[in-house]
Short mmCIF file of C-alpha atoms in Angstrom, two decimals:
data_model
loop_
_atom_site.label_atom_id
_atom_site.label_comp_id
_atom_site.label_asym_id
_atom_site.label_seq_id
_atom_site.Cartn_x
_atom_site.Cartn_y
_atom_site.Cartn_z
CA MET A 1362 -59.20 81.69 215.79
CA GLU A 1363 -57.18 83.00 213.71
CA GLU A 1364 -57.26 82.73 209.80
CA LYS A 1365 -55.15 80.46 207.69
CA LEU A 1366 -54.50 80.65 204.05
CA LYS A 1367 -55.31 77.17 202.47
CA ILE A 1368 -53.42 76.87 199.33
CA ALA A 1369 -53.24 73.89 196.94
CA ILE A 1370 -50.60 72.67 194.93
CA GLN A 1371 -49.32 69.68 193.20
CA LYS A 1372 -48.21 66.73 195.05
CA SER A 1373 -46.38 65.80 192.53
CA GLY A 1374 -45.23 66.74 188.64
CA ARG A 1375 -43.34 69.16 186.92
CA LEU A 1376 -44.51 72.30 188.94
CA SER A 1377 -44.90 70.21 192.54
CA GLU A 1378 -41.05 71.27 193.68
CA LYS A 1379 -40.92 74.98 191.92
CA SER A 1380 -43.99 75.19 194.04
CA LEU A 1381 -42.24 74.36 197.32
CA GLU A 1382 -39.18 76.20 196.33
CA LEU A 1383 -41.44 79.65 195.56
CA LEU A 1384 -42.99 79.33 199.40
CA LYS A 1385 -39.64 79.33 201.28
CA GLU A 1386 -37.87 81.86 199.35
CA CYS A 1387 -41.09 83.36 200.84
CA GLY A 1388 -39.94 82.72 204.03
CA ILE A 1389 -43.12 80.36 204.58
CA LYS A 1390 -41.30 76.88 206.60
CA ILE A 1391 -42.98 73.90 205.78
CA SER A 1392 -43.35 71.67 209.07
CA ASN A 1393 -43.53 68.48 206.93
CA THR A 1394 -43.36 67.53 203.52
CA ASP A 1395 -44.37 63.94 203.31
CA ARG A 1396 -47.27 65.45 201.33
CA LYS A 1397 -50.03 62.94 202.33
CA LEU A 1398 -52.74 65.29 202.29
CA LYS A 1399 -51.59 68.68 203.79
CA ALA A 1400 -48.74 70.34 205.56
CA GLU A 1401 -48.80 73.63 208.41
CA ALA A 1402 -46.39 76.58 207.64
CA ARG A 1403 -44.79 77.20 210.80
CA ASN A 1404 -44.14 80.98 210.94
CA PHE A 1405 -47.14 82.25 208.66
CA PRO A 1406 -51.18 81.36 208.41
CA MET A 1407 -50.92 79.15 205.48
CA GLU A 1408 -51.91 75.82 205.33
CA ILE A 1409 -50.24 73.85 202.41
CA LEU A 1410 -52.80 71.23 200.14
CA PHE A 1411 -50.75 68.33 198.27
CA LEU A 1412 -53.45 67.56 195.57
CA ARG A 1413 -53.40 66.78 192.00
CA ASP A 1414 -52.70 69.50 189.33
CA ASP A 1415 -56.20 68.95 187.18
CA ASP A 1416 -58.18 68.88 190.49
CA ILE A 1417 -57.66 73.00 192.22
CA PRO A 1418 -58.95 74.34 189.71
CA GLN A 1419 -62.38 72.83 191.19
CA TYR A 1420 -61.47 72.69 195.00
CA VAL A 1421 -60.72 77.02 194.42
CA GLU A 1422 -63.81 77.46 192.97
CA GLN A 1423 -65.57 75.97 195.60
CA GLY A 1424 -63.53 77.34 198.44
CA VAL A 1425 -62.05 73.75 199.55
CA ALA A 1426 -58.33 75.53 199.20
CA ASP A 1427 -58.16 79.16 198.75
CA LEU A 1428 -55.14 79.55 196.65
CA GLY A 1429 -53.72 77.38 194.17
CA ILE A 1430 -50.62 76.77 192.55
CA LEU A 1431 -50.96 75.24 188.85
CA GLY A 1432 -50.02 75.64 184.94
CA GLU A 1433 -52.39 78.32 183.15
CA ASN A 1434 -53.32 75.42 180.55
CA GLU A 1435 -54.87 73.87 183.83
CA VAL A 1436 -56.93 76.88 184.37
CA TRP A 1437 -58.08 77.37 180.99
CA GLU A 1438 -59.03 73.94 180.76
CA LYS A 1439 -61.06 73.55 183.78
CA ASP A 1440 -62.60 76.88 183.41
CA LYS A 1441 -64.12 77.49 186.26
CA ASP A 1442 -64.65 80.40 187.51
CA VAL A 1443 -61.64 81.72 189.42
CA ASP A 1444 -58.99 85.07 189.42
CA ILE A 1445 -55.52 84.23 188.22
CA VAL A 1446 -53.86 86.80 190.86
CA GLU A 1447 -49.99 86.56 189.67
CA GLN A 1448 -48.20 85.04 186.83
CA LEU A 1449 -45.06 83.32 188.61
CA GLY A 1450 -42.67 83.25 185.91
CA PHE A 1451 -41.72 79.03 186.55
CA GLY A 1452 -43.45 76.02 184.98
CA ASN A 1453 -42.96 77.71 180.78
CA CYS A 1454 -44.16 75.32 178.37
CA ARG A 1455 -46.48 75.54 175.20
CA LEU A 1456 -49.09 73.39 173.79
CA SER A 1457 -48.31 72.48 170.37
CA LEU A 1458 -49.77 70.42 167.93
CA ALA A 1459 -47.63 67.39 166.72
CA ILE A 1460 -47.69 64.59 163.77
CA PRO A 1461 -46.15 61.85 162.81
CA LYS A 1462 -42.23 63.10 161.51
CA GLU A 1463 -42.71 61.34 157.79
CA GLU A 1464 -45.90 63.38 157.54
CA GLU A 1465 -46.15 66.99 155.45
CA TYR A 1466 -47.16 69.12 156.94
CA THR A 1467 -49.41 72.58 154.51
CA GLY A 1468 -50.25 74.42 157.73
CA ILE A 1469 -53.47 73.91 160.18
CA SER A 1470 -55.79 72.92 157.44
CA TYR A 1471 -53.87 69.77 157.26
CA PHE A 1472 -55.96 69.13 160.66
CA GLN A 1473 -59.56 69.22 158.25
CA GLY A 1474 -61.61 66.03 159.67
CA LYS A 1475 -58.62 64.30 161.13
CA LYS A 1476 -58.52 62.66 164.59
CA ILE A 1477 -55.98 64.47 167.78
CA ALA A 1478 -55.66 62.85 170.62
CA THR A 1479 -55.17 65.19 173.68
CA SER A 1480 -55.71 65.91 177.62
CA TYR A 1481 -56.74 69.37 176.99
CA PRO A 1482 -60.00 69.53 174.37
CA LYS A 1483 -61.92 72.24 175.50
CA ILE A 1484 -58.52 74.72 174.14
CA LEU A 1485 -58.13 72.81 171.58
CA LEU A 1486 -61.75 72.39 170.33
CA LYS A 1487 -62.18 76.48 170.55
CA TYR A 1488 -58.70 76.53 169.01
CA PHE A 1489 -60.27 74.95 165.90
CA ALA A 1490 -63.45 76.81 166.23
CA GLU A 1491 -61.91 79.95 165.67
CA LYS A 1492 -60.16 78.29 162.94
CA GLY A 1493 -63.44 77.01 160.82
CA ILE A 1494 -61.64 73.63 161.14
CA ASP A 1495 -64.02 70.43 161.40
CA VAL A 1496 -61.71 67.90 163.89
CA LYS A 1497 -62.28 64.67 166.67
CA ILE A 1498 -61.02 64.46 169.60
CA GLU A 1499 -59.76 61.78 170.99
CA GLU A 1500 -59.40 62.75 174.69
CA ILE A 1501 -57.15 60.79 176.63
CA GLY A 1502 -55.74 61.10 180.41
CA GLY A 1503 -52.14 60.66 179.86
CA SER A 1504 -49.47 59.39 177.29
CA VAL A 1505 -50.90 61.03 174.52
CA GLU A 1506 -47.61 61.15 173.03
CA ILE A 1507 -48.17 57.88 171.73
CA ALA A 1508 -51.76 57.69 170.46
CA THR A 1509 -50.38 58.04 166.90
CA GLY A 1510 -47.84 55.17 166.83
CA ILE A 1511 -50.46 52.55 167.92
CA GLY A 1512 -53.35 54.14 165.65
CA LEU A 1513 -55.53 55.88 168.13
CA ALA A 1514 -54.75 59.25 166.33
CA ASP A 1515 -53.94 61.13 163.81
CA GLY A 1516 -52.04 64.01 165.59
CA ILE A 1517 -51.68 65.26 168.96
CA PHE A 1518 -52.17 67.96 171.22
CA ASP A 1519 -49.86 68.37 174.36
CA ILE A 1520 -47.60 70.12 176.52
CA VAL A 1521 -43.91 70.84 175.39
CA SER A 1522 -40.86 71.71 177.10
CA THR A 1523 -37.79 70.69 175.26
CA GLY A 1524 -39.35 68.69 172.22
CA SER A 1525 -37.04 65.33 173.33
CA THR A 1526 -40.54 63.41 174.15
CA LEU A 1527 -41.65 63.75 170.73
CA ILE A 1528 -38.78 62.86 168.99
CA MET A 1529 -38.84 59.89 170.80
CA ASN A 1530 -41.96 59.00 169.78
CA GLY A 1531 -41.81 59.94 166.19
CA LEU A 1532 -43.24 62.87 166.46
CA LYS A 1533 -42.64 66.29 165.08
CA GLU A 1534 -44.36 69.95 166.52
CA VAL A 1535 -46.08 71.64 163.89
CA ASP A 1536 -47.96 74.49 165.23
CA ALA A 1537 -47.74 75.85 169.35
CA ILE A 1538 -50.99 77.58 169.92
CA VAL A 1539 -50.43 78.85 173.45
CA LYS A 1540 -47.77 79.54 175.97
CA SER A 1541 -48.44 79.06 179.24
CA GLU A 1542 -46.63 79.54 182.89
CA ALA A 1543 -47.38 78.37 186.74
CA VAL A 1544 -49.86 81.32 188.33
CA LEU A 1545 -51.74 81.55 191.61
CA ILE A 1546 -55.32 81.40 191.20
CA ALA A 1547 -57.88 82.84 193.93
CA ASN A 1548 -61.03 81.67 195.07
CA LYS A 1549 -63.64 84.87 194.66
CA SER A 1550 -64.91 84.88 197.67
CA LEU A 1551 -62.05 85.50 200.09
CA ASN A 1552 -62.96 87.33 202.83
CA ASP A 1553 -61.21 90.76 204.35
CA GLU A 1554 -58.46 89.27 206.69
CA LYS A 1555 -57.82 86.33 203.67
CA LYS A 1556 -57.83 89.07 201.40
CA ALA A 1557 -54.50 90.66 203.45
CA LEU A 1558 -53.06 87.63 203.57
CA LEU A 1559 -53.33 87.16 200.34
CA GLU A 1560 -51.39 90.83 199.80
CA LYS A 1561 -49.16 89.97 202.30
CA LEU A 1562 -48.05 86.79 200.19
CA LEU A 1563 -48.58 88.47 196.70
CA PHE A 1564 -45.81 91.54 198.73
CA ARG A 1565 -43.13 88.44 199.23
CA ILE A 1566 -43.74 86.91 195.72
CA ARG A 1567 -43.31 90.35 194.08
CA ALA A 1568 -40.30 90.79 195.43
CA TYR A 1569 -38.61 87.37 194.95
CA LYS A 1570 -39.42 87.49 191.53
CA LYS A 1571 -37.97 91.08 191.15
CA GLY A 1572 -34.98 89.88 192.80
CA SER A 1573 -34.35 87.07 190.64
CA GLY A 1574 -34.94 88.79 187.24
CA SER A 1575 -32.47 91.43 187.91
CA LYS A 1576 -28.85 91.66 188.46
CA TYR A 1577 -27.03 94.60 191.19
CA ILE A 1578 -23.79 95.85 189.02
CA VAL A 1579 -20.96 97.62 190.66
CA MET A 1580 -18.56 99.64 188.12
CA ASN A 1581 -15.39 102.31 188.42
CA ALA A 1582 -15.91 104.82 185.65
CA PRO A 1583 -13.70 108.32 184.45
CA ASN A 1584 -16.62 111.35 185.88
CA GLU A 1585 -17.07 112.69 182.28
CA SER A 1586 -18.35 109.33 181.94
CA ILE A 1587 -21.13 109.40 184.21
CA PRO A 1588 -23.57 111.34 181.95
CA GLU A 1589 -23.64 108.60 179.67
CA ILE A 1590 -23.42 105.45 182.28
CA CYS A 1591 -26.83 107.10 183.79
CA ARG A 1592 -28.69 107.18 180.47
CA ILE A 1593 -27.53 103.40 180.12
CA LEU A 1594 -28.36 102.71 183.69
CA PRO A 1595 -31.62 104.43 185.52
CA GLY A 1596 -31.84 101.60 187.36
CA MET A 1597 -34.92 101.56 189.69
CA LYS A 1598 -34.95 105.62 189.93
CA SER A 1599 -31.05 106.72 189.59
CA PRO A 1600 -27.69 104.97 189.56
CA SER A 1601 -25.58 105.41 192.65
CA ILE A 1602 -22.24 107.02 192.52
CA LEU A 1603 -20.03 107.27 195.35
CA PRO A 1604 -16.40 109.08 194.72
CA LEU A 1605 -13.19 107.10 194.63
CA ALA A 1606 -9.97 107.59 196.67
CA GLU A 1607 -8.60 108.33 192.58
CA GLU A 1608 -9.51 112.06 191.63
CA GLY A 1609 -12.15 112.38 188.63
CA TRP A 1610 -13.69 108.61 188.86
CA SER A 1611 -16.32 107.12 190.41
CA SER A 1612 -17.93 103.97 192.04
CA ILE A 1613 -21.64 103.70 190.17
CA HIS A 1614 -24.06 100.71 191.34
CA SER A 1615 -27.46 100.18 190.00
CA VAL A 1616 -29.85 97.20 189.19
CA VAL A 1617 -29.91 96.08 185.43
CA GLN A 1618 -32.49 93.38 184.25
CA GLU A 1619 -31.74 90.39 183.30
CA ASP A 1620 -33.09 89.95 179.90
CA GLU A 1621 -31.12 93.12 179.27
CA PHE A 1622 -28.08 92.54 181.01
CA TRP A 1623 -25.50 92.08 177.99
CA ASP A 1624 -26.60 94.37 175.85
CA VAL A 1625 -26.32 96.60 178.56
CA ILE A 1626 -22.63 95.40 179.36
CA ASP A 1627 -21.51 96.04 176.10
CA ALA A 1628 -22.83 99.54 176.55
CA LEU A 1629 -20.99 100.40 179.27
CA LYS A 1630 -17.99 98.76 178.75
CA ASP A 1631 -17.72 101.23 174.84
CA VAL A 1632 -18.16 104.50 177.64
CA LYS A 1633 -15.03 103.57 179.42
CA ALA A 1634 -16.62 101.75 182.55
CA GLN A 1635 -14.14 98.88 183.80
CA GLY A 1636 -13.85 96.34 186.88
CA ILE A 1637 -17.40 95.96 186.48
CA LEU A 1638 -19.11 93.98 189.37
CA VAL A 1639 -22.23 91.50 188.85
CA MET A 1640 -23.97 90.10 191.59
CA ASN A 1641 -27.49 88.43 192.04
CA ILE A 1642 -30.35 89.64 194.28
CA GLU A 1643 -32.10 87.65 197.12
CA LYS A 1644 -35.04 89.86 196.76
CA MET A 1645 -36.28 93.47 196.26
CA ILE A 1646 -38.44 95.59 197.39
CA LEU A 1647 -39.65 98.30 195.57
#
C-alpha cells in the first residue's frame, strides 16, 4: 500500500486559505474542499486534515499528522517535540504588548505587578522571566483586545498584523516582543518513504518561494555598459547576454530579488540600460 503524507492545516482562520494556495502552487490538486475533516490529493500521495491551529502541534508530535502548517507562535506556545522544517514566507505578524491609549508607557518596567491578558501565556511568561519582571497572566481563548475595556487586565499580549484592531478597542501597541510567520512542521519519526515524500514537497515549496520572491528582467544596453551591468546583475550565476541586430548593442537577461528590485533598476538606468522589461516568475528551479 502506497504511503501518504498526512498534512494538517487550519480549518479556518488567517492561514487556512494561504495554506491551500501554497499546496495548489505546488501542483497538488485537492479532491474536495468542504473541510468536514479531511481531503485527498488527486495527484500526490497526500491527505489533508483540517484542524484547529492550536491542536496541530500535538497531532504532529503524536503522528496523527505527519506535517502541519501553522504560525510559529503556536509552535512556540504549545512547545511540542516537532521539527520546524521550512519557513513559508506568509502569515507574517508580531506578538506585541498593548495598553490603553491614554496610559503613559515608561518602558518594559511599566508592567511590573500588572495583569496581562493573553492567549500565549508560555511565550509571555518566558519573556518577562528573562527581563526579571513579575506579572500576572490572565489566560483567555479569544477576544483578547477587549480585556482592558472590561477591567479584566491592565494590558494585553496578542497577535498584531496591522494594528487596526487595537485602535478600534482603544489600545496602543507599546512593545513588539517577537515576529512570527507560517511554518511547516514535521513529526520527528517519519519513515524513509515519508521522508522522501517530504523532500519532494519541500523541493516544490522552495521553487515556488524562490520564484515568488524574484523578478525576471530583460533590457537592452550598449556593449560598453555590459561589464558594469554584470556587476549590478549577477543573477543566479551570471546574466544571459544576446547580441541585437543593431551593432554594438545586446539584450541582457537576469533575475533580481524583489526586495532589491527598485535599487537595481535605478542603478541600471544610470549605466544606459533601456527598454527594461520586468516579468513575474511563477517557479524557479535552482
